[in-house]
Amino acid sequence: MYIVARLGFVLLFSLSALAGLAALAVTVRAQLRGRAEQLVAASMLWNGIIIVPIYLLGLFKQLRAPVLAVGSVVVSLATLLIAGRGYGLPRLLRSSLSMFGGLLRLYPDALVLAWRSRRFVLVGVVFAAVMLPYLALSAYLGQPMPSWDPLWYHDPIVGFTIQNHGFSMVDLPISLQKVNGYVRLGEMTQLWLVIFSDRRLGDMANLLFAPAIAAGVYVLARRYADAVLAMGWGVAVMLMPASFSILHSSYVDPQAAALLLGALVFATKSQPRVRDSWLAAFGLMMAVGSKALSLIPLPAAAAVAIFYLVRAHWPERRRAVIATIAGGGLLITAMMAFTLVRNYLAFHNPFWPDMAVDIKALHIHWPGIGPWASGPGKPGTPLNLNEPFLRLMDHLYALPWSVVGMYFDQAVDYGIGITWVAMPLGAIAFVVCLVTALRRRLGNPRAMEGPAPPVALAFILGVMVIGSPALWAPRYHTPAVGLLVTLVAWLTVRPAWERLADAAVSIVLVTSLMMFWWTPLPRRWFFTPSRLVQLMKAQPLDREINRDLGAPTIFATAQAREKELTAGKLLVFDERFASYPSVFWNNNYSNRVQFLKIGPDLLTRAAQAGATWVYMEDGDPAMAAARAANSGWQEVGILNAIRGGRAFRRIPVLPKPPPAPAGRPPAAPPPPAKPLLPPLPAKTKPLLQPGGRTIRVW
């Protein structure tokens, strides 16, 4: 099996490298200004090139590893050929490889620049450069974050897509409908990393985009500040605890942040070329495909991009402007329609499952979990979970990790420096930006000094803040923090504020490092070096399934899962078990998982479906029937180390013994099969606290 996995890694690397070469070729033709812009564009383009065959094959239910490999080669080669038209393919390949060499030198050059400047930014650059490979090794060797959302729906989106060879809507309970209704570009990037081999690379996707986060913020800040200061703010945003702590997980927020920041880099150029506007549209398309929250800044970012494009090129290149607006709009609309239209056709609600919409005047009655905001006659959990402003301030400025309650304890993950330094300075910068823009409009000569105020960025940031449903959740707002620190960079190069420039970024960097070291258990998200050495000594499969090595599964039962739930074998579960279905798939996602509606005949229906295993929550009435003598099911044990519940395997039903001859007592029934694992102990210990709720691990 591991020989096959190694060959899969070689195939994955080869296909990814070919897609990367194609992305670099398009970046070469775009003739971008500076290596940071090149990195941002190449990251977006590479992601798009690997995603295109996944989406096309998934729509037609043909998404299998061999077919995907062929489709990826076709898309990459087609991109290379199109990019080479009028340029020459040999010359294009040489230029692409030269650009790649320049991008590889980006970090050493940044390190030298920071060293020569003798500024504190050097500490942040060195720390990021050490920790990114460390987190990559951690992601490959173990699972440091067996937390809520990845096990709940991110990983299952990958699993069901591989299982169904595409994007079929899956019959699931309402608590798992995010698997059907959510956008999935981030999860499909994770699928790219696992479909050719196994789960070991599934947590690496965000790490591939971490440099693009820093580069995107750098490009925005560099418009106003010097290179060292801009570099410091880029690294500071990447090191924000909410972002840095999930880089080695299957949360999609860092990848989505990199894509949205990349889109804003090109959308907010005040004198864009047509190709810049195309890159802005492409980035916005990728952003809305990876995170639904990107829909909030989408109208504002698109309006800014269109305004700048029309202002720069309407008189001379009217047809190109119209084609760019129409083509870019078509790209974004197609990506939005992929999710919204499918949701409407399947569930009569484009925003399924989270948001219910009921507008009687328009005859709109879209079912869902809850409305946007609570109110009379609006049952269900509201999607907008913002706190009152003063309470939000209390939680933002409370002693770190002192807030206890549903969700709101996450506010600490902005980091002390972002909260206490960047946010106040950003609020001041926002006001000064608008006032300066107004004074410039009125012709005030003093307002004309220095760089132009970043009004477009302030406008987009304001829309993101006003439209956010959860300002207490920092991982949703990495792009907003990127815009915020760009405003700070602009403010602190002005004469009255310039003494704060280095101090502000230095405080944010040093406090992020403090938060890294101070993070208490069980919230700590990184492996210690000794733990990493222990993982290196373990077998690859053991690292994926052993609770003692950080996996979300009980070792003995997960070992049985790998042995018994092989390719095509079926595990079924019912509505009583509606959390963390990620643990139901084996290590290479080759078995099948199916939901059965709750009912008294669960075991009979499971057998009729051809199930090899059935999984039941503790207290399920069917569990007693499964434990009965000669039920046709044998207890395997606890699979989910976080939630509990028990797995049962299907076994042959023993024939009834013949009736005893007259005068003899009937034969004693055979003893019930013993479970492979002992019953759950009474004591538990906390493992993690998603959303403020302590989850217990057995």
PDB file of C-alpha atoms in Angstrom, residues 223-381:
ATOM      1  CA  ARG A 223       2.286  51.488  -2.138  1.00  0.00           C
ATOM      2  CA  TYR A 224       2.705  53.770   0.882  1.00  0.00           C
ATOM      3  CA  ALA A 225       5.611  52.531   3.014  1.00  0.00           C
ATOM      4  CA  ASP A 226       9.213  51.475   2.474  1.00  0.00           C
ATOM      5  CA  ALA A 227      10.047  47.848   1.664  1.00  0.00           C
ATOM      6  CA  VAL A 228      11.074  46.837   5.188  1.00  0.00           C
ATOM      7  CA  LEU A 229       7.967  48.272   6.829  1.00  0.00           C
ATOM      8  CA  ALA A 230       5.703  46.708   4.190  1.00  0.00           C
ATOM      9  CA  MET A 231       7.480  43.378   4.659  1.00  0.00           C
ATOM     10  CA  GLY A 232       6.955  43.615   8.411  1.00  0.00           C
ATOM     11  CA  TRP A 233       3.218  44.148   8.031  1.00  0.00           C
ATOM     12  CA  GLY A 234       2.953  41.266   5.575  1.00  0.00           C
ATOM     13  CA  VAL A 235       4.673  38.901   7.994  1.00  0.00           C
ATOM     14  CA  ALA A 236       2.620  40.278  10.904  1.00  0.00           C
ATOM     15  CA  VAL A 237      -0.674  39.410   9.208  1.00  0.00           C
ATOM     16  CA  MET A 238       0.557  35.925   8.346  1.00  0.00           C
ATOM     17  CA  LEU A 239       1.664  35.446  11.989  1.00  0.00           C
ATOM     18  CA  MET A 240      -1.667  36.611  13.416  1.00  0.00           C
ATOM     19  CA  PRO A 241      -2.573  33.760  15.805  1.00  0.00           C
ATOM     20  CA  ALA A 242      -5.926  33.065  14.161  1.00  0.00           C
ATOM     21  CA  SER A 243      -4.273  32.567  10.790  1.00  0.00           C
ATOM     22  CA  PHE A 244      -0.938  31.046  11.753  1.00  0.00           C
ATOM     23  CA  SER A 245      -2.474  28.493  14.112  1.00  0.00           C
ATOM     24  CA  ILE A 246      -4.559  26.856  11.364  1.00  0.00           C
ATOM     25  CA  LEU A 247      -2.035  26.863   8.534  1.00  0.00           C
ATOM     26  CA  HIS A 248      -1.423  23.152   9.113  1.00  0.00           C
ATOM     27  CA  SER A 249      -5.084  22.133   9.182  1.00  0.00           C
ATOM     28  CA  SER A 250      -7.927  21.610   6.741  1.00  0.00           C
ATOM     29  CA  TYR A 251      -9.650  24.835   7.730  1.00  0.00           C
ATOM     30  CA  VAL A 252      -9.923  26.827   4.503  1.00  0.00           C
ATOM     31  CA  ASP A 253      -9.644  30.356   5.940  1.00  0.00           C
ATOM     32  CA  PRO A 254      -5.931  31.048   5.218  1.00  0.00           C
ATOM     33  CA  GLN A 255      -6.237  29.874   1.618  1.00  0.00           C
ATOM     34  CA  ALA A 256      -9.378  31.957   1.147  1.00  0.00           C
ATOM     35  CA  ALA A 257      -7.585  34.953   2.686  1.00  0.00           C
ATOM     36  CA  ALA A 258      -4.662  34.609   0.293  1.00  0.00           C
ATOM     37  CA  LEU A 259      -7.005  34.478  -2.704  1.00  0.00           C
ATOM     38  CA  LEU A 260      -9.073  37.464  -1.599  1.00  0.00           C
ATOM     39  CA  LEU A 261      -5.986  39.539  -0.784  1.00  0.00           C
ATOM     40  CA  GLY A 262      -4.583  38.613  -4.195  1.00  0.00           C
ATOM     41  CA  ALA A 263      -7.773  39.785  -5.857  1.00  0.00           C
ATOM     42  CA  LEU A 264      -7.650  43.080  -3.928  1.00  0.00           C
ATOM     43  CA  VAL A 265      -4.028  43.643  -4.947  1.00  0.00           C
ATOM     44  CA  PHE A 266      -5.085  43.861  -8.589  1.00  0.00           C
ATOM     45  CA  ALA A 267      -8.582  45.298  -8.062  1.00  0.00           C
ATOM     46  CA  THR A 268      -7.307  48.381  -6.210  1.00  0.00           C
ATOM     47  CA  LYS A 269      -4.584  49.507  -8.620  1.00  0.00           C
ATOM     48  CA  SER A 270      -5.433  53.102  -9.379  1.00  0.00           C
ATOM     49  CA  GLN A 271      -3.916  52.866 -12.871  1.00  0.00           C
ATOM     50  CA  PRO A 272      -4.544  49.236 -13.842  1.00  0.00           C
ATOM     51  CA  ARG A 273      -3.701  47.589 -17.105  1.00  0.00           C
ATOM     52  CA  VAL A 274      -6.410  45.448 -18.649  1.00  0.00           C
ATOM     53  CA  ARG A 275      -4.512  42.317 -17.615  1.00  0.00           C
ATOM     54  CA  ASP A 276      -4.507  43.563 -14.005  1.00  0.00           C
ATOM     55  CA  SER A 277      -8.288  43.760 -14.085  1.00  0.00           C
ATOM     56  CA  TRP A 278      -8.476  40.228 -15.489  1.00  0.00           C
ATOM     57  CA  LEU A 279      -6.327  39.013 -12.600  1.00  0.00           C
ATOM     58  CA  ALA A 280      -8.608  40.875 -10.179  1.00  0.00           C
ATOM     59  CA  ALA A 281     -11.660  39.125 -11.633  1.00  0.00           C
ATOM     60  CA  PHE A 282      -9.910  35.774 -11.537  1.00  0.00           C
ATOM     61  CA  GLY A 283      -8.932  36.299  -7.901  1.00  0.00           C
ATOM     62  CA  LEU A 284     -12.462  37.316  -6.919  1.00  0.00           C
ATOM     63  CA  MET A 285     -13.804  34.218  -8.666  1.00  0.00           C
ATOM     64  CA  MET A 286     -11.400  32.017  -6.695  1.00  0.00           C
ATOM     65  CA  ALA A 287     -12.180  33.830  -3.433  1.00  0.00           C
ATOM     66  CA  VAL A 288     -15.962  33.413  -3.647  1.00  0.00           C
ATOM     67  CA  GLY A 289     -15.423  29.769  -4.552  1.00  0.00           C
ATOM     68  CA  SER A 290     -13.373  29.140  -1.426  1.00  0.00           C
ATOM     69  CA  LYS A 291     -15.275  31.037   1.284  1.00  0.00           C
ATOM     70  CA  ALA A 292     -18.860  32.288   1.273  1.00  0.00           C
ATOM     71  CA  LEU A 293     -17.872  35.313   3.382  1.00  0.00           C
ATOM     72  CA  SER A 294     -16.034  36.612   0.311  1.00  0.00           C
ATOM     73  CA  LEU A 295     -19.476  37.497  -1.061  1.00  0.00           C
ATOM     74  CA  ILE A 296     -19.541  40.411   1.402  1.00  0.00           C
ATOM     75  CA  PRO A 297     -16.625  42.423  -0.071  1.00  0.00           C
ATOM     76  CA  LEU A 298     -17.263  41.155  -3.622  1.00  0.00           C
ATOM     77  CA  PRO A 299     -19.588  43.997  -4.766  1.00  0.00           C
ATOM     78  CA  ALA A 300     -17.319  46.671  -3.297  1.00  0.00           C
ATOM     79  CA  ALA A 301     -14.127  45.162  -4.743  1.00  0.00           C
ATOM     80  CA  ALA A 302     -15.747  44.652  -8.151  1.00  0.00           C
ATOM     81  CA  ALA A 303     -17.055  48.230  -8.175  1.00  0.00           C
ATOM     82  CA  VAL A 304     -13.584  49.590  -7.341  1.00  0.00           C
ATOM     83  CA  ALA A 305     -11.945  47.457 -10.038  1.00  0.00           C
ATOM     84  CA  ILE A 306     -14.487  48.538 -12.658  1.00  0.00           C
ATOM     85  CA  PHE A 307     -14.166  52.201 -11.688  1.00  0.00           C
ATOM     86  CA  TYR A 308     -10.371  52.186 -12.033  1.00  0.00           C
ATOM     87  CA  LEU A 309     -10.484  50.185 -15.272  1.00  0.00           C
ATOM     88  CA  VAL A 310     -13.025  52.496 -16.914  1.00  0.00           C
ATOM     89  CA  ARG A 311     -11.201  55.611 -15.750  1.00  0.00           C
ATOM     90  CA  ALA A 312      -7.883  54.369 -17.143  1.00  0.00           C
ATOM     91  CA  HIS A 313      -8.927  52.862 -20.479  1.00  0.00           C
ATOM     92  CA  TRP A 314     -12.431  53.854 -21.544  1.00  0.00           C
ATOM     93  CA  PRO A 315     -11.504  56.551 -24.076  1.00  0.00           C
ATOM     94  CA  GLU A 316      -8.826  54.517 -25.920  1.00  0.00           C
ATOM     95  CA  ARG A 317      -9.733  50.836 -25.354  1.00  0.00           C
ATOM     96  CA  ARG A 318     -13.482  50.772 -24.957  1.00  0.00           C
ATOM     97  CA  ARG A 319     -13.938  47.275 -26.429  1.00  0.00           C
ATOM     98  CA  ALA A 320     -11.253  45.802 -24.197  1.00  0.00           C
ATOM     99  CA  VAL A 321     -12.887  47.399 -21.153  1.00  0.00           C
ATOM    100  CA  ILE A 322     -16.320  45.992 -22.046  1.00  0.00           C
ATOM    101  CA  ALA A 323     -14.843  42.551 -22.740  1.00  0.00           C
ATOM    102  CA  THR A 324     -12.960  42.556 -19.437  1.00  0.00           C
ATOM    103  CA  ILE A 325     -15.998  43.577 -17.400  1.00  0.00           C
ATOM    104  CA  ALA A 326     -18.228  41.064 -19.164  1.00  0.00           C
ATOM    105  CA  GLY A 327     -15.685  38.239 -19.082  1.00  0.00           C
ATOM    106  CA  GLY A 328     -14.677  38.848 -15.484  1.00  0.00           C
ATOM    107  CA  GLY A 329     -18.303  39.094 -14.446  1.00  0.00           C
ATOM    108  CA  LEU A 330     -19.015  35.806 -16.219  1.00  0.00           C
ATOM    109  CA  LEU A 331     -16.170  34.072 -14.342  1.00  0.00           C
ATOM    110  CA  ILE A 332     -17.404  35.293 -10.963  1.00  0.00           C
ATOM    111  CA  THR A 333     -21.044  34.548 -11.758  1.00  0.00           C
ATOM    112  CA  ALA A 334     -20.224  31.030 -12.938  1.00  0.00           C
ATOM    113  CA  MET A 335     -18.376  30.250  -9.718  1.00  0.00           C
ATOM    114  CA  MET A 336     -21.206  31.654  -7.600  1.00  0.00           C
ATOM    115  CA  ALA A 337     -23.809  29.801  -9.658  1.00  0.00           C
ATOM    116  CA  PHE A 338     -22.015  26.504  -9.143  1.00  0.00           C
ATOM    117  CA  THR A 339     -23.053  26.575  -5.490  1.00  0.00           C
ATOM    118  CA  LEU A 340     -26.064  28.892  -5.385  1.00  0.00           C
ATOM    119  CA  VAL A 341     -27.954  27.397  -8.335  1.00  0.00           C
ATOM    120  CA  ARG A 342     -27.234  23.806  -7.278  1.00  0.00           C
ATOM    121  CA  ASN A 343     -28.494  24.634  -3.789  1.00  0.00           C
ATOM    122  CA  TYR A 344     -31.652  26.217  -5.146  1.00  0.00           C
ATOM    123  CA  LEU A 345     -32.418  23.286  -7.432  1.00  0.00           C
ATOM    124  CA  ALA A 346     -31.798  20.723  -4.700  1.00  0.00           C
ATOM    125  CA  PHE A 347     -33.066  22.509  -1.581  1.00  0.00           C
ATOM    126  CA  HIS A 348     -35.018  25.553  -2.859  1.00  0.00           C
ATOM    127  CA  ASN A 349     -32.552  27.861  -1.111  1.00  0.00           C
ATOM    128  CA  PRO A 350     -29.376  29.220  -2.733  1.00  0.00           C
ATOM    129  CA  PHE A 351     -27.945  29.924   0.739  1.00  0.00           C
ATOM    130  CA  TRP A 352     -28.575  26.417   2.054  1.00  0.00           C
ATOM    131  CA  PRO A 353     -28.247  25.311   4.799  1.00  0.00           C
ATOM    132  CA  ASP A 354     -27.321  28.161   7.113  1.00  0.00           C
ATOM    133  CA  MET A 355     -29.642  31.004   6.178  1.00  0.00           C
ATOM    134  CA  ALA A 356     -33.405  30.849   5.931  1.00  0.00           C
ATOM    135  CA  VAL A 357     -35.073  33.671   3.992  1.00  0.00           C
ATOM    136  CA  ASP A 358     -38.744  34.515   4.329  1.00  0.00           C
ATOM    137  CA  ILE A 359     -39.998  37.577   2.406  1.00  0.00           C
ATOM    138  CA  LYS A 360     -43.758  37.347   1.967  1.00  0.00           C
ATOM    139  CA  ALA A 361     -43.998  40.358  -0.353  1.00  0.00           C
ATOM    140  CA  LEU A 362     -41.677  38.664  -2.862  1.00  0.00           C
ATOM    141  CA  HIS A 363     -43.094  35.180  -2.264  1.00  0.00           C
ATOM    142  CA  ILE A 364     -39.674  34.002  -1.083  1.00  0.00           C
ATOM    143  CA  HIS A 365     -39.717  31.172   1.435  1.00  0.00           C
ATOM    144  CA  TRP A 366     -36.281  29.580   1.506  1.00  0.00           C
ATOM    145  CA  PRO A 367     -35.843  26.920   4.219  1.00  0.00           C
ATOM    146  CA  GLY A 368     -32.722  26.857   6.355  1.00  0.00           C
ATOM    147  CA  ILE A 369     -31.348  26.619   9.858  1.00  0.00           C
ATOM    148  CA  GLY A 370     -32.013  30.250  10.765  1.00  0.00           C
ATOM    149  CA  PRO A 371     -32.509  33.830   9.501  1.00  0.00           C
ATOM    150  CA  TRP A 372     -29.744  36.403   9.032  1.00  0.00           C
ATOM    151  CA  ALA A 373     -30.755  38.156  12.246  1.00  0.00           C
ATOM    152  CA  SER A 374     -33.023  37.146  15.098  1.00  0.00           C
ATOM    153  CA  GLY A 375     -36.367  38.789  15.659  1.00  0.00           C
ATOM    154  CA  PRO A 376     -40.061  38.151  16.227  1.00  0.00           C
ATOM    155  CA  GLY A 377     -41.369  35.419  13.968  1.00  0.00           C
ATOM    156  CA  LYS A 378     -37.861  34.353  12.930  1.00  0.00           C
ATOM    157  CA  PRO A 379     -37.191  30.970  14.527  1.00  0.00           C
ATOM    158  CA  GLY A 380     -33.832  29.228  14.400  1.00  0.00           C
ATOM    159  CA  THR A 381     -30.224  30.156  15.079  1.00  0.00           C
TER     160      THR A 381
END
